[in-house]
Structures are given as structure tokens and as C-alpha cells.
Short mmCIF file of C-alpha atoms in Angstrom, two decimals:
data_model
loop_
_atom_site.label_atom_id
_atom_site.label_comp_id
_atom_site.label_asym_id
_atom_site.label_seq_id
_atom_site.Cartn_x
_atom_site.Cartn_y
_atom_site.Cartn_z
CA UNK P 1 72.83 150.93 48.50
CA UNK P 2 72.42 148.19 46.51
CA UNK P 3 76.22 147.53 46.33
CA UNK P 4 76.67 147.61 50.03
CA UNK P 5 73.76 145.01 50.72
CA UNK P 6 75.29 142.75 48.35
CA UNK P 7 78.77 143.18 49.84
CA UNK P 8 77.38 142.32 53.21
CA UNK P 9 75.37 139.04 51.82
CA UNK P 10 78.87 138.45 50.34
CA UNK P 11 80.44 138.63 54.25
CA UNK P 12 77.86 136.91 55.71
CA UNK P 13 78.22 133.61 53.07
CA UNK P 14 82.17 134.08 53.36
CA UNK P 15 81.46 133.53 57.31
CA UNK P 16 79.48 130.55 56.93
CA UNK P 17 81.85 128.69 55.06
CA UNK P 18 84.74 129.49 57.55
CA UNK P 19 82.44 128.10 60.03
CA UNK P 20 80.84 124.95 58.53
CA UNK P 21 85.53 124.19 57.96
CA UNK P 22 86.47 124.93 60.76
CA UNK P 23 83.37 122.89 62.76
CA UNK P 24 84.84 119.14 61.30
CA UNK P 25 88.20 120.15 62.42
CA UNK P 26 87.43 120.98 65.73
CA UNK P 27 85.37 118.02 66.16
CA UNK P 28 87.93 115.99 64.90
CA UNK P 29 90.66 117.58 67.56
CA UNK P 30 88.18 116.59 70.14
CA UNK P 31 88.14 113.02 68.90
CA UNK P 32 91.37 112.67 68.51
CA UNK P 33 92.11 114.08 72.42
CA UNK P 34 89.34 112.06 73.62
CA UNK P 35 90.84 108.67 71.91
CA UNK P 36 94.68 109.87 72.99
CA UNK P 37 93.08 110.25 76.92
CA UNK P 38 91.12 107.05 76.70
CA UNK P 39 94.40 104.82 75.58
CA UNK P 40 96.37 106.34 78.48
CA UNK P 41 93.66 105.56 80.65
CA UNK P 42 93.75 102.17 79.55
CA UNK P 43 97.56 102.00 79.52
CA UNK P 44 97.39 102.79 82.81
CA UNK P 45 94.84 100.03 84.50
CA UNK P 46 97.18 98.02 82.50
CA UNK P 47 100.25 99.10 84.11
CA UNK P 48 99.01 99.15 87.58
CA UNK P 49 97.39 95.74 87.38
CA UNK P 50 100.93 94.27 86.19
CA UNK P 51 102.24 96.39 89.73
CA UNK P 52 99.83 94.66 91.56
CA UNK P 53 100.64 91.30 90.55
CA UNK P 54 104.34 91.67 90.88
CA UNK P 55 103.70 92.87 94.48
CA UNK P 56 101.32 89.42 95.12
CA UNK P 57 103.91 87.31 93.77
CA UNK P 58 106.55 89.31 95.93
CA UNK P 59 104.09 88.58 99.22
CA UNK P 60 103.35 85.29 97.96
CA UNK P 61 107.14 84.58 98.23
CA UNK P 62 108.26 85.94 101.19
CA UNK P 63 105.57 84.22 102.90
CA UNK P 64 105.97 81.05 101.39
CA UNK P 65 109.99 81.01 102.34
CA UNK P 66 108.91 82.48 105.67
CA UNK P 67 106.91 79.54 106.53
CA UNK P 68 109.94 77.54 105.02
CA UNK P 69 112.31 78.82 107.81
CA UNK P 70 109.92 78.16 110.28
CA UNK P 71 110.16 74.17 109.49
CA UNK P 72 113.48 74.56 109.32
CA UNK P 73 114.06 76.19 112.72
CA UNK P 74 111.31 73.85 114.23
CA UNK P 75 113.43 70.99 112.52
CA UNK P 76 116.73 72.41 113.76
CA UNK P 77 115.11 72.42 117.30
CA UNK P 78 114.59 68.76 116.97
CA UNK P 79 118.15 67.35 115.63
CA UNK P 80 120.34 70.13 116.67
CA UNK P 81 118.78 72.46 119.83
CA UNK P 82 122.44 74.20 120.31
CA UNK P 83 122.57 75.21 116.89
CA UNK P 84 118.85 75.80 116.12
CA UNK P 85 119.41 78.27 118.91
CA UNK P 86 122.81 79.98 118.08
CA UNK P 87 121.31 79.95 114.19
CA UNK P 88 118.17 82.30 115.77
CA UNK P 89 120.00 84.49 117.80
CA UNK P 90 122.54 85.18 114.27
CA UNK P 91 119.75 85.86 112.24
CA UNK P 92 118.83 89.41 113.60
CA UNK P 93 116.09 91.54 113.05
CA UNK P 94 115.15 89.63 109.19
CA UNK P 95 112.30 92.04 108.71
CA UNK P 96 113.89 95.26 108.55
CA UNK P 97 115.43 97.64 105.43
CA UNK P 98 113.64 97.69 101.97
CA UNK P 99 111.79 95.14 100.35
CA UNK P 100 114.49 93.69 98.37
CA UNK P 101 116.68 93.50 101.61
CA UNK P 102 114.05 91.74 103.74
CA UNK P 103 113.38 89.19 101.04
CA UNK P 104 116.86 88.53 100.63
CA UNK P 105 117.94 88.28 104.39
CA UNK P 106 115.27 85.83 104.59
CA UNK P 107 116.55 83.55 102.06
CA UNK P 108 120.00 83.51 103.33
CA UNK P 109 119.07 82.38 106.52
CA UNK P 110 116.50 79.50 105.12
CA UNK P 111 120.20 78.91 102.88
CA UNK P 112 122.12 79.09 106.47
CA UNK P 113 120.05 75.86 107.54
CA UNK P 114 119.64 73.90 104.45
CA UNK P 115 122.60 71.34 104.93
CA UNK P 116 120.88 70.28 108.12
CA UNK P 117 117.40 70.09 107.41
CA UNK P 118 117.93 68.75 103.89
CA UNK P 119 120.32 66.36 104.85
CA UNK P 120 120.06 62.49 102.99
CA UNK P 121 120.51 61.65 107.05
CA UNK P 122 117.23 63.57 108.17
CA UNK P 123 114.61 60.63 108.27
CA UNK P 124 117.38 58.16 110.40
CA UNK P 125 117.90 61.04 112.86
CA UNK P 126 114.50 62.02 113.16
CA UNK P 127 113.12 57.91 113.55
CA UNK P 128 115.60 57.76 116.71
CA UNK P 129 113.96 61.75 118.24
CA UNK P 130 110.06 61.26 117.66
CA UNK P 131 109.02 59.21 120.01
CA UNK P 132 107.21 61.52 122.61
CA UNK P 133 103.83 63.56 121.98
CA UNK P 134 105.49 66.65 121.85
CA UNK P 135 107.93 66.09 118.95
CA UNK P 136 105.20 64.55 116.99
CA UNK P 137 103.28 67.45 117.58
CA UNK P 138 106.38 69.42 116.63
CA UNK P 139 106.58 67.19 113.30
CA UNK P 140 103.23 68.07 111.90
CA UNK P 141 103.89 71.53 112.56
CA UNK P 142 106.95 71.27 110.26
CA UNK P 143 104.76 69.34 107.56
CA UNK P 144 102.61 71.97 107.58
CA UNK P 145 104.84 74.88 107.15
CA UNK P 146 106.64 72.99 104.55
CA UNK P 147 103.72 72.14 102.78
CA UNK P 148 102.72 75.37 102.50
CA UNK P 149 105.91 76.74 101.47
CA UNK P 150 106.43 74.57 98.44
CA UNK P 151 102.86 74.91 97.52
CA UNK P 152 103.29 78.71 97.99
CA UNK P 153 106.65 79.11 96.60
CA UNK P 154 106.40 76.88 93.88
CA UNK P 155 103.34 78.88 92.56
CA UNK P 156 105.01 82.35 93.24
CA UNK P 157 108.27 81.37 91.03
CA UNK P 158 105.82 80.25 87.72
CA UNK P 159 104.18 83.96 88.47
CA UNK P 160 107.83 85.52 88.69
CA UNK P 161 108.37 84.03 85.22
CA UNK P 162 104.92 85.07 83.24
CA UNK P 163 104.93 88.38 84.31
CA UNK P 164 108.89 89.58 84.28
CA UNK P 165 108.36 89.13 80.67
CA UNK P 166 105.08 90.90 80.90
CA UNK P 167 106.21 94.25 82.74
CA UNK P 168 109.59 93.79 80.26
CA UNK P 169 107.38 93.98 77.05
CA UNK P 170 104.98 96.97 78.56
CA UNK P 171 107.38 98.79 80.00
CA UNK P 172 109.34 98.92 76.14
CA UNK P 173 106.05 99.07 74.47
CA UNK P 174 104.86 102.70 73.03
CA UNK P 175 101.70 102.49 75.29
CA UNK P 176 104.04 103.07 78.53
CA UNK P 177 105.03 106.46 77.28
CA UNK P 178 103.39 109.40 79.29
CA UNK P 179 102.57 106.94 82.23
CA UNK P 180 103.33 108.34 85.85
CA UNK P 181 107.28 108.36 86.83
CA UNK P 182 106.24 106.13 90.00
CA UNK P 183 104.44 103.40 88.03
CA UNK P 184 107.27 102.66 85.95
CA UNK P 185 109.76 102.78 88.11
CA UNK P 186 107.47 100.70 90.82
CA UNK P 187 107.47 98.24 87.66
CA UNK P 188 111.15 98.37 87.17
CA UNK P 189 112.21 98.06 90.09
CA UNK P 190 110.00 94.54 90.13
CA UNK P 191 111.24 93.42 86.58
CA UNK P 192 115.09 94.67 86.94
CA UNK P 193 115.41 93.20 90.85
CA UNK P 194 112.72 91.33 92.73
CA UNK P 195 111.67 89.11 90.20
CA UNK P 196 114.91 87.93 89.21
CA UNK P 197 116.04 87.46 92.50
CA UNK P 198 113.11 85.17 93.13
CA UNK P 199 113.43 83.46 89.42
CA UNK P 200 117.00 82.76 90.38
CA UNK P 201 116.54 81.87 94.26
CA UNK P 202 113.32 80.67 93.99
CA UNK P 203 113.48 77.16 92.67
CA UNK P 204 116.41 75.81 95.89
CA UNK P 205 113.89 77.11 98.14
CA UNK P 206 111.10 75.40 96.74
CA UNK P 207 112.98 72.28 96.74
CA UNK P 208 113.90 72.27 100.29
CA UNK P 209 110.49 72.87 101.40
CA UNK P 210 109.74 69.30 99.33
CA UNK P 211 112.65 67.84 100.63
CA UNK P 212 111.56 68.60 104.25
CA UNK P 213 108.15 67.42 103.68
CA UNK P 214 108.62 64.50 102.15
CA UNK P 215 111.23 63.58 105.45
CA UNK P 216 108.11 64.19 108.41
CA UNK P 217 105.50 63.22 106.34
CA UNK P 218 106.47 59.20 106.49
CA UNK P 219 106.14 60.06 110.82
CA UNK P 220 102.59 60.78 110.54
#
């Protein structure tokens, strides 16, 4: 009897210890999920507040060379009505396909325009065509679209910059990994296309929305 009580004592301690190991290293699995869950959590914010930027500078752009093709087809209406005209009906429905095709059907038409409106012969012709109330009117409406769109554009382009080298570094960084398929490929498709595009395009626009500003502003 005495035998079997100690070989049950002997059980019960054996237990114990398994129990006071095994407790640590459960705990510590916890931790360790726990700390693995928070980072992705974190990675994540991170990733979706770079998605949200690249989609503001995207919006900032588009509007900014928007309102820069609106002074230039109010300026075309001006010096050239046949052509201002003929330029409008070419240009087609601008705000249709993807967003990488709108953007860049945009730009080509502002492009389409540029020799006119930018043209070293834009303040002569305009000195002998605003005289009335209705083309000065017209000429502050230009001003203020171009204003805006260098203002706009110039600040969308030093965005472009900053953060296609941001979403580059994240996207290669080890803190991407395990990240939702549609965030980084929302991301890469900003860093690989759109931002480029705008880095590379960016800067003409910019300077033909100065270029027109700088010719109406001296009218009013």
C-alpha cells in the first residue's frame, strides 16, 4: 500500500513539472502570435495610407491638368475660335477607360494645344482681342484655371516623387510580405505606372499652366 501511494505522489509531481514547462511555452507562442498579428496590422495601415496618398496625388493631378485644358480651350476660343472648336469636337469622350487611360488622354489633348496657347506671340495677339467685357471676363477665367493648375500640378508632381520611392521601398521591404494581393498590387500599379507617368509628364504641364498665366495676368 505504501508502495502504490508513493508511486502515485511520484505521478502527481511528474505532472506538475510537465505543466509548470509547458505553461512558459505556451505563453510565449501566444506572445509571439500576438506580436507577428500586431506588425501586420501595422504593416497594413502603413500600406494603405501610402494607397491613399498615391490616389490624392493621382486626383490632385488630373484635376490640376483638367483645369489646365480648360484655359487652354477658353484661350483657344479667344485667338483661334475655328480651331478651339475643331480641337473640342477631336478630343472625344476624355473621361472614359481606366484610370491610367483617362489621365493620359487628358494630357495629350492639353499637349494637342500647347503650341498655341504657349506661344512667345500670345500676349501681342491677345492685346489686339481684349478689348470688350466679355473677353476680359473670359481672361480672368483663364487666370484662374491656370493658376490653379500650376499651383495644383506643381504640388502633385513633388508628391509623385516622395512617395514612388516610398511605395518602391515598402513594397521590397520584409514588412509587405503576407499583406492582401489587392493592396500591393493597388500600390504597384501606382509606383510601376501612374506615378511615373505623372513624374515624367508632369513638369511640361506645369509649365504651361505658368506660361499661360503669366500671358493674362499683365490684362488684369
Amino acid at each position: 500500500m505504501k508502495t502504490c501511494r508513493n508511486q502515485m505522489i511520484m505521478i502527481a509531481m511528474l505532472a506538475v513539472t510537465c505543466l509548470l514547462f509547458q505553461t512558459p511555452t505556451a505563453q510565449a507562442f501566444s506572445l509571439n502570435d500576438l506580436s507577428s498579428t500586431a506588425e501586420t496590422a501595422k504593416s497594413a495601415a502603413e500600406g494603405a495610407n501610402l494607397l491613399d496618398r498615391a490616389k490624392n496625388v493621382y486626383t490632385g493631378f488630373y484635376d490640376s491638368t483638367e483645369n489646365l485644358v480648360d484655359a487652354q480651350t477658353l484661350t483657344m476660343s479667344l485667338i483661334n475660335p475655328d480651331e478651339g472648336a475643331s480641337l473640342l469636337s477631336q478630343a472625344g469622350d476624355i473621361n472614359s477607360g481606366s484610370t491610367m487611360t483617362r489621365l493620359a488622354k487628358m494630357v495629350a489633348f492639353s499637349e494637342s494645344m500647347d503650341a498655341e496657347t504657349t506661344s512667345p506671340s500670345l500676349t501681342s495677339r491677345l492685346t489686339k482681342i481684349i478689348t470688350t467685357p466679355g473677353n476680359i471676363e473670359k481672361a480672368q477665367k483663364v487666370y484662374g484655371h491656370a493658376s490653379t493648375a500650376y499651383t495644383s500640378g506643381n504640388n502633385s508632381v513633388t508628391e509623385a516623387k516622395t512617395l514612388y520611392t516610398e511605395i518602391k521601398n515598402f513594397i521590397s521591404s520584409p514588412s509587405a510580405s503576407g499583406l492582401s494581393e489587392s493592396l500591393l498590387s493597388g500600390l504597384g500599379n501606382y509606383s510601376d505606372k501612374i506615378l511615373p507617368f505623372i513624374i515624367e509628364n508632369g513638369p511640361a504641364r506645369v509649365k504651361s499652366a505658368a506660361q499661360i498665366a503669366q500671358a493674362f495676368k499683365g490684362f488684369l
